[in-house]
PDB file of C-alpha atoms in Angstrom:
ATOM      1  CA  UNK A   1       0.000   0.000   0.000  1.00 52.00           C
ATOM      2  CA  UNK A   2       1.104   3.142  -1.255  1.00 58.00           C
ATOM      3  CA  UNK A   3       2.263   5.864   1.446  1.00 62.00           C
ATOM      4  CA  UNK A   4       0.170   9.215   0.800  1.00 60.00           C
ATOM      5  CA  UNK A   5       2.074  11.886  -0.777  1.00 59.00           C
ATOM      6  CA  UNK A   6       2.127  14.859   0.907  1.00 57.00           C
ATOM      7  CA  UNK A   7       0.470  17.847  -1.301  1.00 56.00           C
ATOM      8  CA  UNK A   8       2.807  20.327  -3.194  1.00 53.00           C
ATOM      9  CA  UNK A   9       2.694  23.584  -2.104  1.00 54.00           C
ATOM     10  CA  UNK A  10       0.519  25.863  -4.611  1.00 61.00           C
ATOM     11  CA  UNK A  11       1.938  29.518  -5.284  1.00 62.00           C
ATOM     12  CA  UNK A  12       0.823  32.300  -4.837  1.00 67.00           C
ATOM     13  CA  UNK A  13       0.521  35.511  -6.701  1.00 73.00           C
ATOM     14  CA  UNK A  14       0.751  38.313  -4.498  1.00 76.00           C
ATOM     15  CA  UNK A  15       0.943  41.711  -5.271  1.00 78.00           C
ATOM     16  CA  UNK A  16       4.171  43.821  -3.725  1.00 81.00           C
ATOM     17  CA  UNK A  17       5.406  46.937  -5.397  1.00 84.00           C
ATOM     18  CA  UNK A  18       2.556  49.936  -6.813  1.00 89.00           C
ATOM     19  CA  UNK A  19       4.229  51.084 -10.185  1.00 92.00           C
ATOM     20  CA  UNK A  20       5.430  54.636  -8.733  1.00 94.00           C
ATOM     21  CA  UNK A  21       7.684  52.676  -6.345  1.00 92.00           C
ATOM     22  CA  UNK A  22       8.704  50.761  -8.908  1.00 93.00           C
ATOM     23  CA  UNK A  23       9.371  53.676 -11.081  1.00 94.00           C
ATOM     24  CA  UNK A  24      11.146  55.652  -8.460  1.00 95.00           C
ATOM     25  CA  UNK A  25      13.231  52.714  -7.511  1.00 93.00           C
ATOM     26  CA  UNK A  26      14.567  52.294 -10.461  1.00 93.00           C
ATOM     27  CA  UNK A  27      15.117  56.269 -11.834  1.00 95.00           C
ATOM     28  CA  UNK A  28      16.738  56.763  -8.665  1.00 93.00           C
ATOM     29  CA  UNK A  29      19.995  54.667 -10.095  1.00 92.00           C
ATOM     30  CA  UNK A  30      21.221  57.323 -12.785  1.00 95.00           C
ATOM     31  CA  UNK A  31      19.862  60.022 -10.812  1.00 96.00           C
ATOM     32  CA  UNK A  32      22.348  59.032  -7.559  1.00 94.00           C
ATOM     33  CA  UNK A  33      24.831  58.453 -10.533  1.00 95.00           C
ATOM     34  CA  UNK A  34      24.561  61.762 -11.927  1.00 96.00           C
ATOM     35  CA  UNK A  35      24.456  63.468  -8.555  1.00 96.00           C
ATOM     36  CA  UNK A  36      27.763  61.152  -7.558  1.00 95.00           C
ATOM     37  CA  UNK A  37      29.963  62.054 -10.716  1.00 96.00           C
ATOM     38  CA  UNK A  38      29.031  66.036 -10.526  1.00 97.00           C
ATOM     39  CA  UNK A  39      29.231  66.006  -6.802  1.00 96.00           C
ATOM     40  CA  UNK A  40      32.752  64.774  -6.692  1.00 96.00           C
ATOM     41  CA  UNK A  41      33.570  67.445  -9.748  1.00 96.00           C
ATOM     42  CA  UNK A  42      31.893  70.199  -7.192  1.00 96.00           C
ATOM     43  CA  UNK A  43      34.670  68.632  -4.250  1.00 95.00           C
ATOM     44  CA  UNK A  44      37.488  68.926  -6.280  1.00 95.00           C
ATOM     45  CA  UNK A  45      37.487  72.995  -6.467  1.00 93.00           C
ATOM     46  CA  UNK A  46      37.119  73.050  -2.415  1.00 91.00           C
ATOM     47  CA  UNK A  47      38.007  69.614  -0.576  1.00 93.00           C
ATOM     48  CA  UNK A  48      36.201  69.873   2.501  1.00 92.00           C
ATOM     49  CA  UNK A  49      38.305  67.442   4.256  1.00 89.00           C
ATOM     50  CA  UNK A  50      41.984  68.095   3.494  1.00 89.00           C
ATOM     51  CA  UNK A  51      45.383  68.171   5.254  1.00 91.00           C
ATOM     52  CA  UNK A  52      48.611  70.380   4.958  1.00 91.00           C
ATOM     53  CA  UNK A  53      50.622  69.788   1.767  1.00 91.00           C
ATOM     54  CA  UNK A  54      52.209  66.438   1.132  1.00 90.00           C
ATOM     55  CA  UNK A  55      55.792  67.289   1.116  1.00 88.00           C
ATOM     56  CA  UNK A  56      56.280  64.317  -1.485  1.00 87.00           C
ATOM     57  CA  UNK A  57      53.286  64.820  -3.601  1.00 86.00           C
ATOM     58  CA  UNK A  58      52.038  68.553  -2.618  1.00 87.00           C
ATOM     59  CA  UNK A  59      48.956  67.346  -2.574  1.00 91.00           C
ATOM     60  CA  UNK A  60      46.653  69.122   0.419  1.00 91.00           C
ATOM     61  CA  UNK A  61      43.410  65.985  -0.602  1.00 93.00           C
ATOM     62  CA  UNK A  62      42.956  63.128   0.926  1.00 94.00           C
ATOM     63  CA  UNK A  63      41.000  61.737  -2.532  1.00 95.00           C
ATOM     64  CA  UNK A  64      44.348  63.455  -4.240  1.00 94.00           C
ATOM     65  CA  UNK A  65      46.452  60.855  -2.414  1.00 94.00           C
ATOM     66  CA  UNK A  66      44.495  57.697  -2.957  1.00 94.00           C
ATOM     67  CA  UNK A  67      44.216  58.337  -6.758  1.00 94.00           C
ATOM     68  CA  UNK A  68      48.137  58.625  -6.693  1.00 93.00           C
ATOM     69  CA  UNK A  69      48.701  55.928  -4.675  1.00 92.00           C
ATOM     70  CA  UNK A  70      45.953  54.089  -6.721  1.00 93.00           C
ATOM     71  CA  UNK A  71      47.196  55.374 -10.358  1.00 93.00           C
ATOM     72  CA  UNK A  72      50.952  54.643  -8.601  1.00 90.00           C
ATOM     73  CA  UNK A  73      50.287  51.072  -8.808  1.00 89.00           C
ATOM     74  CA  UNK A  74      48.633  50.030 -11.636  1.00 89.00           C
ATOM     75  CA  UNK A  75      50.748  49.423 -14.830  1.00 89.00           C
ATOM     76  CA  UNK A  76      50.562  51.887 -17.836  1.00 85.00           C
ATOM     77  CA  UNK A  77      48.904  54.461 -15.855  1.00 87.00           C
ATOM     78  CA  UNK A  78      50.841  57.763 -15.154  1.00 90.00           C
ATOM     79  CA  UNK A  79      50.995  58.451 -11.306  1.00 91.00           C
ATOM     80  CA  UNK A  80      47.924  61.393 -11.120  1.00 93.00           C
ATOM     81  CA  UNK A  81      46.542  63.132  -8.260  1.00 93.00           C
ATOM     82  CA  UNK A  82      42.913  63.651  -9.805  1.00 94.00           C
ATOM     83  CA  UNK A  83      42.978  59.620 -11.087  1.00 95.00           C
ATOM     84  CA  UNK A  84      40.184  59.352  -9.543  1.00 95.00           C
ATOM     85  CA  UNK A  85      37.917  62.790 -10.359  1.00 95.00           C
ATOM     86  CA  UNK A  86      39.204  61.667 -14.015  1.00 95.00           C
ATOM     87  CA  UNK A  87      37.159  58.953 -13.951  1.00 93.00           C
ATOM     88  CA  UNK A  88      34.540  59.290 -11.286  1.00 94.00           C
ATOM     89  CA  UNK A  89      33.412  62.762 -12.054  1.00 95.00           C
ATOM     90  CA  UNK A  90      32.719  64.698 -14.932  1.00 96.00           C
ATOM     91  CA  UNK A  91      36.283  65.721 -14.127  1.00 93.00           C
ATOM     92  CA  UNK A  92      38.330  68.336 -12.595  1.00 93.00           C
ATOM     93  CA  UNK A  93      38.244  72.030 -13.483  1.00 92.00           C
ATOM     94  CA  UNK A  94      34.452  72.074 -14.645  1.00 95.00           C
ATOM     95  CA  UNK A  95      32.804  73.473 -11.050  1.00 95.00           C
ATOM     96  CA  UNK A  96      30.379  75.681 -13.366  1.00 96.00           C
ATOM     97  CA  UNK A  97      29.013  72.436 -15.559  1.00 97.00           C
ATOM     98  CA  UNK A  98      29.007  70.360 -12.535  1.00 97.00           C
ATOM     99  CA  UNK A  99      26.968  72.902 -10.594  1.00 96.00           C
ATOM    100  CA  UNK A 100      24.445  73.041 -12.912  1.00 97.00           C
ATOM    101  CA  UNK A 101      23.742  69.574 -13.922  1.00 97.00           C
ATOM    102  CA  UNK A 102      24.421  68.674 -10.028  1.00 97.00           C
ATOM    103  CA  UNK A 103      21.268  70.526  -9.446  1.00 96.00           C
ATOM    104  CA  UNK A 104      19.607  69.650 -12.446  1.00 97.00           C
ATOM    105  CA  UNK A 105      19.933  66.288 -10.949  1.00 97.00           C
ATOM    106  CA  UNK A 106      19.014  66.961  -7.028  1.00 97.00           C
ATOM    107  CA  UNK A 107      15.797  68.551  -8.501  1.00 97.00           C
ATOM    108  CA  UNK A 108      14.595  65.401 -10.514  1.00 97.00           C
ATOM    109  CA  UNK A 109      16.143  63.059  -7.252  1.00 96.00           C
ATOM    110  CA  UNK A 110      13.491  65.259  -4.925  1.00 97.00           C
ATOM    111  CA  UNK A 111      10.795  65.133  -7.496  1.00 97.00           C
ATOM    112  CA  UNK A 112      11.314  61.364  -7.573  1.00 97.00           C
ATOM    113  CA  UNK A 113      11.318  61.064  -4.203  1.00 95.00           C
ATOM    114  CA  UNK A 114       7.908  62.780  -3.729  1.00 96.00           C
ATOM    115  CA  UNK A 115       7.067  60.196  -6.644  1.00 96.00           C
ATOM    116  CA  UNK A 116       8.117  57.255  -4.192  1.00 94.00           C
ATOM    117  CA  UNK A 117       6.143  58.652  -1.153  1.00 94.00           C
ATOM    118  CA  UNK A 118       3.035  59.062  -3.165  1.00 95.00           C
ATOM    119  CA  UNK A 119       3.401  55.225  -4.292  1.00 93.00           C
ATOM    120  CA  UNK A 120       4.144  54.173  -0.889  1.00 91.00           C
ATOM    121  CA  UNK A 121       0.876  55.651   0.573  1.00 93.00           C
ATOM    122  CA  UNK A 122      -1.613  54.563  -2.945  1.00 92.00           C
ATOM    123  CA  UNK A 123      -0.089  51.308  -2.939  1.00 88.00           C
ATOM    124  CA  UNK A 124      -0.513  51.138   1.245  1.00 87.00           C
ATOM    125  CA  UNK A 125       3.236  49.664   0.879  1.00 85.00           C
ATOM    126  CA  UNK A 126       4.606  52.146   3.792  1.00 85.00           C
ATOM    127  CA  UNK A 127       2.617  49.489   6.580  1.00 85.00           C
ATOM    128  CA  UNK A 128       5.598  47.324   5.485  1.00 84.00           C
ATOM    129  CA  UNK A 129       8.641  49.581   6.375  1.00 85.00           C
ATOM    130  CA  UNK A 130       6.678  50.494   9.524  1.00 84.00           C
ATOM    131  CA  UNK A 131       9.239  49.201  12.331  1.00 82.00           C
ATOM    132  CA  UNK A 132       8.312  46.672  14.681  1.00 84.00           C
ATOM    133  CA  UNK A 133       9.181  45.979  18.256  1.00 84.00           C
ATOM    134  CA  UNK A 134      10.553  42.069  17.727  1.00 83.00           C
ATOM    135  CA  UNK A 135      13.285  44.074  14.616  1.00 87.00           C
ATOM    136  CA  UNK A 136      16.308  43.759  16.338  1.00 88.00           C
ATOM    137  CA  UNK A 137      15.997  40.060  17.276  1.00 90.00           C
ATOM    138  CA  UNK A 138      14.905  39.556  13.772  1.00 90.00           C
ATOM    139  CA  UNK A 139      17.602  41.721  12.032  1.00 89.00           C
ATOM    140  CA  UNK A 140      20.218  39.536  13.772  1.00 91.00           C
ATOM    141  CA  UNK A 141      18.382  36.212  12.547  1.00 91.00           C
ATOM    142  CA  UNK A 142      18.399  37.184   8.858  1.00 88.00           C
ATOM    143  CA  UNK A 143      22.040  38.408   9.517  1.00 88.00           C
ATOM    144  CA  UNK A 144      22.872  35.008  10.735  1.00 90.00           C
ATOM    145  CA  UNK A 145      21.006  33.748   7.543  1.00 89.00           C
ATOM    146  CA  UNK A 146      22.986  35.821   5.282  1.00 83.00           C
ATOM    147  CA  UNK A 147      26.384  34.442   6.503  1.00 88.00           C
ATOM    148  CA  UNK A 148      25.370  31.217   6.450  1.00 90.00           C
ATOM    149  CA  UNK A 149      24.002  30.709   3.009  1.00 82.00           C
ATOM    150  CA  UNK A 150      26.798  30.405   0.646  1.00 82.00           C
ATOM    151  CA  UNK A 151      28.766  28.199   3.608  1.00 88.00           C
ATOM    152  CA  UNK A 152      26.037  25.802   3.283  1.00 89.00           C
ATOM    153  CA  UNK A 153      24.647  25.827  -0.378  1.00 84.00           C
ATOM    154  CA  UNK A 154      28.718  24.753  -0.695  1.00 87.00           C
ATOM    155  CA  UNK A 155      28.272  22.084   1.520  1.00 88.00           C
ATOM    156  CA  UNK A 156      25.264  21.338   0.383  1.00 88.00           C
ATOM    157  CA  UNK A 157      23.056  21.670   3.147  1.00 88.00           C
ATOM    158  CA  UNK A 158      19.830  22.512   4.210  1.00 89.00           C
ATOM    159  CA  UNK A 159      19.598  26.205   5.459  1.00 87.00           C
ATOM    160  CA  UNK A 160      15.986  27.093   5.874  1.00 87.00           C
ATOM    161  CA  UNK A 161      14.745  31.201   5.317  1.00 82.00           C
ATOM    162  CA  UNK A 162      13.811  32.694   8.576  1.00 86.00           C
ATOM    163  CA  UNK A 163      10.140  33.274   8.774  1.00 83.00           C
ATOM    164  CA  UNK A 164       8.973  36.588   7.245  1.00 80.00           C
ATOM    165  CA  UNK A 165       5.552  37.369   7.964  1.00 77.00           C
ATOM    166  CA  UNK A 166       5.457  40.628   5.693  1.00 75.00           C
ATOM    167  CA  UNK A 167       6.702  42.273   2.337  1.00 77.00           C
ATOM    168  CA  UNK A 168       9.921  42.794   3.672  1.00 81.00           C
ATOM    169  CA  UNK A 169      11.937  40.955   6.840  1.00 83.00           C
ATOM    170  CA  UNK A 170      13.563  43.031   9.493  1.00 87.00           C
ATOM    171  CA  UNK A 171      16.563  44.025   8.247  1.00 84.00           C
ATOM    172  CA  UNK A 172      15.390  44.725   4.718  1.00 82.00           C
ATOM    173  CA  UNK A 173      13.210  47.619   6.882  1.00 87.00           C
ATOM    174  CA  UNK A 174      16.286  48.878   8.792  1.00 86.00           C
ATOM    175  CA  UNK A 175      17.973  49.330   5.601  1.00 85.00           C
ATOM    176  CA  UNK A 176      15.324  50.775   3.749  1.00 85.00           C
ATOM    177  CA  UNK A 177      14.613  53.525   6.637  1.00 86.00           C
ATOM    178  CA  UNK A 178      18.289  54.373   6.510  1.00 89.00           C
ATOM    179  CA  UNK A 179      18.287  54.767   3.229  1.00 90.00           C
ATOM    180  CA  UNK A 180      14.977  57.098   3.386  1.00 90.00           C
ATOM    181  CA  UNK A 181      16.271  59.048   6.649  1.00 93.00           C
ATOM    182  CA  UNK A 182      19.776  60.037   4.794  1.00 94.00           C
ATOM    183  CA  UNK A 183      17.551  60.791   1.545  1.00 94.00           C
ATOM    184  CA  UNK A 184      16.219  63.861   3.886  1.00 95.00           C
ATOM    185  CA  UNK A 185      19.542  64.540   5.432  1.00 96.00           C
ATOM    186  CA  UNK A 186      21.065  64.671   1.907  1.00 96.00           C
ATOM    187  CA  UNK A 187      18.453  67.346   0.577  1.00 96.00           C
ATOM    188  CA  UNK A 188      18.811  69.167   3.607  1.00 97.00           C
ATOM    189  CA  UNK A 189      22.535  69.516   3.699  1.00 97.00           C
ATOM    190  CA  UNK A 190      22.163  70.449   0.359  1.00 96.00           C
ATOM    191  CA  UNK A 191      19.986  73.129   0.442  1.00 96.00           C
ATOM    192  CA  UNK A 192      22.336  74.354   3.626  1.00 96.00           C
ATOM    193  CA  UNK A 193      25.120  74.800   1.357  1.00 95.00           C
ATOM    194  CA  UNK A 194      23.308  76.487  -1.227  1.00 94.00           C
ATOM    195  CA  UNK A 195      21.312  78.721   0.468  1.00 94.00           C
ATOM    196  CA  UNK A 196      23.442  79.504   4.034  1.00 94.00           C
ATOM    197  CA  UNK A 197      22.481  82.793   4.314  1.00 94.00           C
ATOM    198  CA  UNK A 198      18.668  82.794   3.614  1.00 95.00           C
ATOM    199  CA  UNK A 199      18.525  79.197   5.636  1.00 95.00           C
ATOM    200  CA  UNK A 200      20.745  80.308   8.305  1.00 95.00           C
ATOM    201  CA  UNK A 201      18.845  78.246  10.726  1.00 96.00           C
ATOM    202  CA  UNK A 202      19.178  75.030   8.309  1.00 96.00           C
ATOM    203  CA  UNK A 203      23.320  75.765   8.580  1.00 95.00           C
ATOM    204  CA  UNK A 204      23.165  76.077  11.858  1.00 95.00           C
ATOM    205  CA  UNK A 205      21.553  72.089  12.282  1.00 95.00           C
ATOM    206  CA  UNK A 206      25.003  71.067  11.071  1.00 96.00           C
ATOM    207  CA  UNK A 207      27.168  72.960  12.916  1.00 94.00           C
ATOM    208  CA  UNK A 208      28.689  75.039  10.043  1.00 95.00           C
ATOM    209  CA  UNK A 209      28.820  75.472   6.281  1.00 95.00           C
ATOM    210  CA  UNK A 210      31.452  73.624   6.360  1.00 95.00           C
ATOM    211  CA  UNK A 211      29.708  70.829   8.899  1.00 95.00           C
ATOM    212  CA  UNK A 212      27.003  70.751   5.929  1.00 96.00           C
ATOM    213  CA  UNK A 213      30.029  69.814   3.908  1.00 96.00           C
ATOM    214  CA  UNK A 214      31.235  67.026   5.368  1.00 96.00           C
ATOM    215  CA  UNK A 215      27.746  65.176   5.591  1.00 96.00           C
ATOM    216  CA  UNK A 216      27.270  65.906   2.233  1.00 96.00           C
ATOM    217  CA  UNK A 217      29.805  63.934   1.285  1.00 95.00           C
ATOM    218  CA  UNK A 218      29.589  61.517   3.878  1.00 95.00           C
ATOM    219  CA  UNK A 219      26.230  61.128   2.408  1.00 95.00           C
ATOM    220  CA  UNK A 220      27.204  60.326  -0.777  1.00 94.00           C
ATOM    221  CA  UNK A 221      29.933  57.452   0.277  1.00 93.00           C
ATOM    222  CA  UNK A 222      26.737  56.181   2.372  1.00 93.00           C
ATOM    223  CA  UNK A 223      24.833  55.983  -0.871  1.00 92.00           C
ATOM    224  CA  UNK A 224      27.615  54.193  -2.563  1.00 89.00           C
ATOM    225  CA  UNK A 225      28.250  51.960   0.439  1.00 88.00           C
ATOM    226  CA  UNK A 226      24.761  50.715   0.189  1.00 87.00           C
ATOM    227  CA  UNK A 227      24.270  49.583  -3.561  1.00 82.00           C
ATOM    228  CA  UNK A 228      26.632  46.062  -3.271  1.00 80.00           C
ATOM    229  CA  UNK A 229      24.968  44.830  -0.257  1.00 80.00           C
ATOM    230  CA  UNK A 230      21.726  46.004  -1.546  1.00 82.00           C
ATOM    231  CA  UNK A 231      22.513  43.911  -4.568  1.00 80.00           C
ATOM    232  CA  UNK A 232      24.361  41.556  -3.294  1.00 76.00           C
ATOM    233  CA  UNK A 233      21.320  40.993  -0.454  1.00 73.00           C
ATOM    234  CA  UNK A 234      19.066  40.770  -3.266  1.00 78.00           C
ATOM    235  CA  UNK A 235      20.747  38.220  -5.061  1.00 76.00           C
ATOM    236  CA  UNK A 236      20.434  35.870  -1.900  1.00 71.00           C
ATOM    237  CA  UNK A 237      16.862  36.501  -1.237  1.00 70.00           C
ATOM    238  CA  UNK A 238      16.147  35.026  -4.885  1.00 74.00           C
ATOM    239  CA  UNK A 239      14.639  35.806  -8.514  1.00 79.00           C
ATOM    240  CA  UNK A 240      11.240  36.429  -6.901  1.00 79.00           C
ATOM    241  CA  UNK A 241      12.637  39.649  -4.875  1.00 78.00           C
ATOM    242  CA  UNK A 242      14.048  41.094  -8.246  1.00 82.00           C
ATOM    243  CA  UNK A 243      11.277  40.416 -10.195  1.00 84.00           C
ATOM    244  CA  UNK A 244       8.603  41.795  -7.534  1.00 85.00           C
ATOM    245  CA  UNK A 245      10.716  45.059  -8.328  1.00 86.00           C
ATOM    246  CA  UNK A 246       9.890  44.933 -11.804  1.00 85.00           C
ATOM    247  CA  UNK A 247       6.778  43.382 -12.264  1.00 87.00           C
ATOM    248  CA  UNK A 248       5.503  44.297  -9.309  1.00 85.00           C
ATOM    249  CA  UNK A 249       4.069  40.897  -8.278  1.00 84.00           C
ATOM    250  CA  UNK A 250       5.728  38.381  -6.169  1.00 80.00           C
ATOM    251  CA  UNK A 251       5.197  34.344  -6.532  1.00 75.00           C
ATOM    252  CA  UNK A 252       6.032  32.364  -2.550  1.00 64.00           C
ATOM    253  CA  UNK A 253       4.971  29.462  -1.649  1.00 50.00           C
ATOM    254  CA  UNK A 254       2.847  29.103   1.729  1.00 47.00           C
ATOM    255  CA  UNK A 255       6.147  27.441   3.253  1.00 40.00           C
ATOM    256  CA  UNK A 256       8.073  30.600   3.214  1.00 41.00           C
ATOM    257  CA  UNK A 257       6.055  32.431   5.722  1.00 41.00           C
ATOM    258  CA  UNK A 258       4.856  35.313   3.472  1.00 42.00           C
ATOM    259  CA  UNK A 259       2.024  37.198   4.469  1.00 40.00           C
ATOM    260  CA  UNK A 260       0.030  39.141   1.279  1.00 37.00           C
ATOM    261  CA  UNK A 261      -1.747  40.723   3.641  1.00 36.00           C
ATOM    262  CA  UNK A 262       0.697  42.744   5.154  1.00 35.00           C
TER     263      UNK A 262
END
């Protein structure tokens, strides 16, 4: 007599992004791109965080030195203090043209950002970054998760997925309220720089012009910082997460803990 099989899991189509999100998601890629390559021409004509003169190289920037010790070691290239604005920026000695696209830029980022708050409350997808009191344990279990994936798909053994019971798990939520928290802090650092004397008071929130400055740019490395594990974090979760970003929709199986109605 035949053993019963047990029954196979049916998916289920959910729905998970509203198309503005998805829009703004993706248009935010060249527009932090654009805002990156000007951003670091704008630094070049005023380093905010510099030293006194190199007395090898002369060079009073601390991005100065790493492009010559970069551009030092790698064959064929001539040893060059702006290595690195030469190929990360629009390039040095165009402050005017990097000025105005840079804002050309910041003004479509904002706009888009609007865009992605709209879609957030149409689509009722901000209940899902909403933080929750059991996060932290939760952040540390999908952490543990992470590091253990690629150990034991290698070894080929079973590593089961944390229970999710929402759109996103915990630290997919810390991440993506970082992410919106320095948005604000980038705009308003921004505007502090361009307008110090009319927002005075905005200035003044970071200490100095020159305070406004530094988080700028610390900003911007923050940005940076957070696109490979983004990606990389993506990658683990599976197709489905990428493809809920494009299509919208989202396929899990019961199993996996996913809750549509969240």
């Amino acid at each position: 007599m035949k053993r019963p099989q047990p029954p196979i899991p049916r998916l289920r189509i959910v729905r998970k992004h509203h198309f503005l999100v998805r829009v703004s998601h993706w248009l935010n890629v060249p527009l932090l791109l654009g805002m990156t390559i000007t951003g670091l021409a704008i630094y070049w004509a005023a380093p905010v965080l510099h030293h006194a003169p190199d007395p090898q190289t002369g060079n009073t920037d601390y991005i100065a030195d790493l492009s010559t010790a970069l551009s030092s070691h790698l064959p064929g290239v001539k040893t060059s203090p702006t290595w690195i604005y030469d190929r990360f920026s629009i390039g040095p000695g165009q402050l005017a043209l990097a000025l105005r696209l840079h804002w050309f830029f910041a003004y479509l980022f904002m706009a888009n950002g609007a865009i992605y708050l709209i879609g957030l409350l149409v689509g009722r997808g901000y209940k899902a970054l909403l933080p929750r009191l059991s996060d932290v344990r939760d952040a540390f279990r999908m952490v543990r998760y992470y590091l253990g994936l690629l150990p034991m798909k290698l070894r080929r053994r079973p590593w089961p997925h944390p229970l999710v019971k929402g759109k996103y798990n915990a630290l997919q939520r810390g991440a993506y309220a970082s992410m919106a928290v320095a948005g604000v802090l980038v705009i308003a650092s921004g505007w502090a720089m361009h307008k110090p004397v009319q927002l005075h008071w905005l200035e003044r929130l970071f200490g100095s012009y020159d305070g406004a400055r530094v988080w700028h740019f610390g900003l911007m490395l923050f940005f940076a910082s957070f696109l490979i594990p983004h990606v990389v974090l993506v990658l683990a979760d599976g197709w489905d997460t990428m493809r809920s970003m494009i299509t919208g929709w989202s396929a899990k199986e019961p199993a996996h803990g996913q809750d549509e109605k969240a």
